[in-house]
mmCIF file of C-alpha atoms in Angstrom:
data_model
loop_
_atom_site.group_PDB
_atom_site.id
_atom_site.type_symbol
_atom_site.label_atom_id
_atom_site.label_comp_id
_atom_site.label_asym_id
_atom_site.label_seq_id
_atom_site.Cartn_x
_atom_site.Cartn_y
_atom_site.Cartn_z
ATOM 1 C CA MET A 3 0.039 0.213 0.164
ATOM 2 C CA MET A 4 1.378 3.089 -1.385
ATOM 3 C CA LYS A 5 1.859 5.382 1.728
ATOM 4 C CA ARG A 6 1.061 8.969 1.635
ATOM 5 C CA ARG A 7 3.885 11.901 1.116
ATOM 6 C CA ASN A 8 4.422 14.048 4.743
ATOM 7 C CA ARG A 9 5.201 17.477 4.033
ATOM 8 C CA LYS A 10 6.064 19.898 6.725
ATOM 9 C CA LYS A 11 4.199 22.332 7.342
ATOM 10 C CA ILE A 12 5.465 25.734 6.742
ATOM 11 C CA GLY A 13 5.559 28.489 10.287
ATOM 12 C CA ARG A 14 3.902 32.534 9.428
ATOM 13 C CA ASN A 15 8.522 32.641 11.309
ATOM 14 C CA ASP A 16 9.586 30.213 9.815
ATOM 15 C CA PRO A 17 12.436 31.341 6.921
ATOM 16 C CA CYS A 18 10.078 31.756 3.825
ATOM 17 C CA PRO A 19 11.121 29.059 1.573
ATOM 18 C CA CYS A 20 11.717 31.808 -1.420
ATOM 19 C CA GLY A 21 15.137 32.240 -0.338
ATOM 20 C CA SER A 22 14.362 36.450 0.627
ATOM 21 C CA GLY A 23 15.630 35.668 4.427
ATOM 22 C CA LYS A 24 12.019 37.129 5.472
ATOM 23 C CA LYS A 25 9.309 35.470 7.426
ATOM 24 C CA TYR A 26 7.738 33.834 5.723
ATOM 25 C CA LYS A 27 4.130 35.807 6.980
ATOM 26 C CA ASN A 28 5.834 38.900 5.960
ATOM 27 C CA CYS A 29 6.820 37.317 2.354
ATOM 28 C CA CYS A 30 5.111 34.684 0.103
ATOM 29 C CA LEU A 31 2.205 33.496 2.599
ATOM 30 C CA GLY A 32 -0.695 35.709 1.141
ATOM 31 C CA LYS A 33 0.929 34.364 -2.430
ATOM 32 C CA SER A 34 0.190 30.878 -1.460
ATOM 33 C CA LEU A 35 -3.642 31.635 -0.214
ATOM 34 C CA PRO A 36 -6.860 31.868 -2.916
ATOM 35 C CA SER A 37 -7.401 34.576 -4.633
ATOM 36 C CA SER A 38 -10.494 35.031 -3.860
ATOM 37 C CA PRO A 39 -11.471 38.885 -2.851
ATOM 38 C CA HIS A 40 -12.333 39.595 0.618
ATOM 39 C CA PRO A 41 -12.637 36.424 1.856
ATOM 40 C CA SER A 42 -13.087 38.079 5.473
ATOM 41 C CA SER A 43 -16.337 40.222 3.898
ATOM 42 C CA SER A 44 -19.616 38.179 4.943
ATOM 43 C CA GLY A 45 -17.843 38.327 8.987
ATOM 44 C CA ILE A 46 -17.072 42.523 8.396
ATOM 45 C CA ASP A 47 -20.264 42.795 7.031
ATOM 46 C CA LYS A 48 -22.271 40.301 9.682
ATOM 47 C CA LEU A 49 -19.960 42.361 12.322
ATOM 48 C CA LYS A 50 -21.354 45.686 10.753
ATOM 49 C CA ALA A 51 -24.945 45.269 11.193
ATOM 50 C CA GLU A 52 -24.513 44.059 14.915
ATOM 51 C CA PHE A 53 -22.383 47.047 15.406
ATOM 52 C CA VAL A 54 -24.660 49.869 13.772
ATOM 53 C CA ASN A 55 -27.102 49.411 16.724
ATOM 54 C CA TYR A 56 -24.846 50.528 19.709
ATOM 55 C CA ASN A 57 -23.174 53.741 20.518
ATOM 56 C CA GLN A 58 -20.487 53.821 18.661
ATOM 57 C CA SER A 59 -18.437 55.719 20.929
ATOM 58 C CA GLU A 60 -18.556 53.651 23.884
ATOM 59 C CA LEU A 61 -18.197 50.823 21.639
ATOM 60 C CA ILE A 62 -15.085 51.614 20.395
ATOM 61 C CA ALA A 63 -13.386 52.809 23.606
ATOM 62 C CA MET A 64 -14.451 49.608 25.196
ATOM 63 C CA LEU A 65 -12.599 47.591 21.163
ATOM 64 C CA GLY A 66 -9.837 50.246 22.414
ATOM 65 C CA GLY A 67 -9.689 48.820 26.283
ATOM 66 C CA LEU A 68 -9.775 45.121 24.983
ATOM 67 C CA GLN A 69 -6.174 45.803 23.521
ATOM 68 C CA VAL A 70 -4.842 46.985 26.768
ATOM 69 C CA TYR A 71 -5.796 43.764 28.159
ATOM 70 C CA PRO A 72 -3.337 41.292 28.671
ATOM 71 C CA GLU A 73 -5.284 38.721 27.752
ATOM 72 C CA ASN A 74 -5.545 39.631 24.356
ATOM 73 C CA HIS A 75 -2.234 40.426 23.789
ATOM 74 C CA SER A 76 -2.803 37.952 21.229
ATOM 75 C CA HIS A 77 -5.598 38.627 19.777
ATOM 76 C CA THR A 78 -4.316 42.793 18.701
ATOM 77 C CA ILE A 79 -5.418 42.139 14.856
ATOM 78 C CA ARG A 80 -8.560 40.982 15.616
ATOM 79 C CA LEU A 81 -9.731 43.615 17.957
ATOM 80 C CA GLU A 82 -7.929 46.320 15.374
ATOM 81 C CA ALA A 83 -10.293 45.397 12.703
ATOM 82 C CA ALA A 84 -12.962 45.140 14.731
ATOM 83 C CA CYS A 85 -12.133 49.049 15.820
ATOM 84 C CA ARG A 86 -12.147 49.534 11.670
ATOM 85 C CA VAL A 87 -15.813 48.298 11.534
ATOM 86 C CA ALA A 88 -16.527 50.096 14.388
ATOM 87 C CA SER A 89 -15.271 53.812 13.075
ATOM 88 C CA SER A 90 -16.735 53.232 9.344
ATOM 89 C CA ILE A 91 -20.139 53.298 10.998
ATOM 90 C CA LYS A 92 -22.033 56.452 10.021
ATOM 91 C CA SER A 93 -25.261 55.960 11.388
ATOM 92 C CA ILE A 94 -25.250 56.534 15.380
ATOM 93 C CA GLY A 95 -26.891 53.717 17.261
ATOM 94 C CA LYS A 96 -28.199 54.262 21.072
ATOM 95 C CA ARG A 97 -28.163 50.024 22.412
ATOM 96 C CA LYS A 98 -25.572 50.327 25.272
ATOM 97 C CA VAL A 99 -22.554 48.094 24.963
ATOM 98 C CA ASN A 100 -23.480 44.443 25.813
ATOM 99 C CA GLN A 101 -20.075 42.490 27.101
ATOM 100 C CA ASN A 102 -21.295 38.925 26.768
ATOM 101 C CA HIS A 103 -23.159 40.013 23.193
ATOM 102 C CA LEU A 104 -19.839 41.694 22.345
ATOM 103 C CA GLN A 105 -17.709 38.834 23.241
ATOM 104 C CA ASN A 106 -20.352 36.150 21.364
ATOM 105 C CA ILE A 107 -20.151 38.797 18.027
ATOM 106 C CA LEU A 108 -16.357 39.303 17.972
ATOM 107 C CA ASN A 109 -15.957 35.715 18.430
ATOM 108 C CA LYS A 110 -18.683 34.590 16.165
ATOM 109 C CA TYR A 111 -18.105 36.704 13.238
ATOM 110 C CA PHE A 112 -14.317 37.156 13.554
ATOM 111 C CA PRO A 113 -13.209 33.133 14.998
ATOM 112 C CA THR A 114 -9.295 32.152 15.652
ATOM 113 C CA ASN A 115 -9.712 29.994 12.758
ATOM 114 C CA GLY A 116 -11.187 32.455 10.284
ATOM 115 C CA HIS A 117 -8.876 34.660 7.777
ATOM 116 C CA ILE A 118 -8.630 37.190 9.787
ATOM 117 C CA GLY A 119 -7.608 35.521 12.996
ATOM 118 C CA MET A 120 -5.269 33.274 11.176
ATOM 119 C CA MET A 121 -3.267 35.865 10.969
ATOM 120 C CA GLU A 122 -2.749 36.193 14.446
ATOM 121 C CA ASP A 123 0.723 35.113 15.970
ATOM 122 C CA PRO A 124 1.882 34.628 18.981
ATOM 123 C CA PRO A 125 3.264 38.085 20.230
ATOM 124 C CA GLU A 126 7.498 38.896 19.429
ATOM 125 C CA ASN A 127 7.465 41.996 22.007
ATOM 126 C CA LEU A 128 6.681 41.855 25.785
ATOM 127 C CA PHE A 129 2.811 43.262 26.763
ATOM 128 C CA THR A 130 4.923 46.794 27.518
ATOM 129 C CA GLU A 131 8.223 48.037 27.253
ATOM 130 C CA ASN A 132 10.008 51.201 28.243
ATOM 131 C CA ILE A 133 10.879 53.941 26.208
ATOM 132 C CA VAL A 134 13.623 57.314 27.152
ATOM 133 C CA PHE A 135 13.159 60.088 25.911
ATOM 134 C CA HIS A 136 12.508 64.259 26.479
ATOM 135 C CA GLY A 137 10.961 64.117 30.314
ATOM 136 C CA GLY A 138 11.487 60.450 31.611
ATOM 137 C CA ASN A 139 10.815 57.022 30.314
ATOM 138 C CA TYR A 140 7.422 56.232 28.716
ATOM 139 C CA ILE A 141 5.705 53.198 28.909
ATOM 140 C CA VAL A 142 4.293 51.608 25.441
ATOM 141 C CA TYR A 143 2.312 49.092 24.376
ATOM 142 C CA PRO A 144 4.076 48.250 21.674
ATOM 143 C CA GLY A 145 1.729 45.511 19.657
ATOM 144 C CA VAL A 146 1.926 42.833 17.987
ATOM 145 C CA THR A 147 4.682 44.568 15.363
ATOM 146 C CA ASP A 148 7.927 42.918 14.910
ATOM 147 C CA GLY A 149 10.946 45.286 16.557
ATOM 148 C CA GLY A 150 7.874 48.099 16.746
ATOM 149 C CA SER A 151 9.479 49.795 19.700
ATOM 150 C CA PHE A 152 13.103 48.999 18.754
ATOM 151 C CA VAL A 153 12.143 50.417 15.509
ATOM 152 C CA LEU A 154 11.238 53.359 16.696
ATOM 153 C CA ARG A 155 14.090 54.186 19.971
ATOM 154 C CA ASN A 156 16.478 53.419 16.488
ATOM 155 C CA LEU A 157 14.451 56.541 14.827
ATOM 156 C CA PHE A 158 14.350 59.173 18.256
ATOM 157 C CA LEU A 159 19.005 58.167 17.756
ATOM 158 C CA ALA A 160 18.790 59.203 13.945
ATOM 159 C CA ILE A 161 16.832 62.297 14.578
ATOM 160 C CA PHE A 162 17.499 63.418 17.656
ATOM 161 C CA HIS A 163 21.143 62.927 18.242
ATOM 162 C CA HIS A 164 22.882 62.741 14.847
ATOM 163 C CA GLY A 165 20.335 63.871 12.741
ATOM 164 C CA GLU A 166 22.373 67.550 12.160
ATOM 165 C CA GLY A 167 21.128 67.384 8.481
ATOM 166 C CA PHE A 168 17.540 67.402 9.319
ATOM 167 C CA PRO A 169 16.135 71.123 8.807
ATOM 168 C CA LYS A 170 15.090 72.533 12.434
ATOM 169 C CA LYS A 171 11.382 72.805 12.231
ATOM 170 C CA PHE A 172 11.105 69.024 10.852
ATOM 171 C CA ILE A 173 13.030 67.978 14.351
ATOM 172 C CA GLU A 174 10.190 70.052 16.452
ATOM 173 C CA ILE A 175 7.457 68.399 14.357
ATOM 174 C CA VAL A 176 8.751 64.724 14.817
ATOM 175 C CA LYS A 177 8.904 66.050 18.649
ATOM 176 C CA THR A 178 5.959 67.175 19.488
ATOM 177 C CA ALA A 179 4.273 64.608 17.857
ATOM 178 C CA SER A 180 6.394 61.771 19.216
ATOM 179 C CA LEU A 181 5.948 63.754 22.840
ATOM 180 C CA SER A 182 2.219 62.855 22.386
ATOM 181 C CA LEU A 183 2.272 59.974 21.730
ATOM 182 C CA LEU A 184 4.644 58.701 24.038
ATOM 183 C CA THR A 185 2.533 60.468 26.904
ATOM 184 C CA LEU A 186 -1.404 59.269 25.966
ATOM 185 C CA ASN A 187 0.778 55.657 26.163
ATOM 186 C CA ASN A 188 2.108 56.492 29.630
ATOM 187 C CA GLU A 189 -0.973 57.821 30.553
ATOM 188 C CA VAL A 190 -2.964 54.830 29.361
ATOM 189 C CA ALA A 191 -0.242 52.863 31.473
ATOM 190 C CA LYS A 192 -1.150 54.969 34.268
ATOM 191 C CA ARG A 193 -4.709 54.013 34.374
ATOM 192 C CA MET A 194 -4.668 50.882 34.251
ATOM 193 C CA GLY A 195 -2.040 50.072 37.041
ATOM 194 C CA HIS A 196 0.337 48.868 34.399
ATOM 195 C CA SER A 197 4.365 48.647 34.683
ATOM 196 C CA ARG A 198 7.177 48.334 32.445
ATOM 197 C CA TYR A 199 8.253 45.384 31.193
ATOM 198 C CA MET A 200 4.912 43.286 31.741
ATOM 199 C CA ASP A 201 4.478 40.124 29.786
ATOM 200 C CA SER A 202 1.431 38.191 28.723
ATOM 201 C CA PRO A 203 -0.470 34.890 29.089
ATOM 202 C CA ASP A 204 -0.320 32.691 25.786
ATOM 203 C CA THR A 205 -4.160 32.921 24.296
ATOM 204 C CA LEU A 206 -3.198 32.087 21.147
ATOM 205 C CA GLY A 207 -5.638 30.559 19.722
ATOM 206 C CA LYS A 208 -8.476 30.872 22.380
ATOM 207 C CA GLU A 209 -10.962 33.442 21.728
ATOM 208 C CA VAL A 210 -11.007 37.533 22.472
ATOM 209 C CA GLU A 211 -11.815 37.897 25.553
ATOM 210 C CA VAL A 212 -13.954 40.484 27.320
ATOM 211 C CA PRO A 213 -13.923 40.568 31.303
ATOM 212 C CA ASP A 214 -16.507 41.393 33.563
ATOM 213 C CA ALA A 215 -18.144 45.139 33.993
ATOM 214 C CA ASN A 216 -16.450 46.458 36.340
ATOM 215 C CA GLN A 217 -12.496 45.383 35.035
ATOM 216 C CA ILE A 218 -14.755 46.662 31.727
ATOM 217 C CA SER A 219 -15.033 50.159 32.993
ATOM 218 C CA SER A 220 -11.753 50.113 33.102
ATOM 219 C CA LEU A 221 -10.204 49.399 30.567
ATOM 220 C CA CYS A 222 -12.350 51.999 28.948
ATOM 221 C CA ASN A 223 -11.408 54.741 31.481
ATOM 222 C CA SER A 224 -8.299 53.851 30.390
ATOM 223 C CA VAL A 225 -8.166 55.018 26.784
ATOM 224 C CA ILE A 226 -10.945 57.808 26.697
#
């Protein structure tokens, strides 16, 4: 009896087999997917149909708050997609957001094994990190982007310590924008009681978690 040949599955973080030196997820992964347009459009449309009934400001605050909940560190991509859906709604509903219903529809229309859920990877960063800038230390949430805070630190180094060729106006604009973003991150962390260099639990492959009413209130207040 002929045995089926086993082919090793290429991991998203493995080197791409094309030899580019990039990770598979950043190179040829998308090229191997079916060419059907908008494979997740059905889930997006259904989630939007649910979101349209909610108070938009409350909904966006809750979705933003869920992104600074350590248990959802692995689910940032799905939560960011949900935020984009909520922000795209032009009509404003009045219904108060129910956390149990929100958790159900998020995991129903953006499931772990769905197109958007499959884009999630184990976080390559700590949940919180620290960046030193004008005025002191700032706690930041690096998300799931590979080397995000490393890139930011080196941009600051290049612009503010080795940027003699940059116009002064450009440097002032970058300084003002950077201070604003870092201050916002640090304020959210302060409100949440998050310290620098926090880790997060491994929840990859699990559902997006919406905590109880008291925690939800703290999460919303941290980002408003």
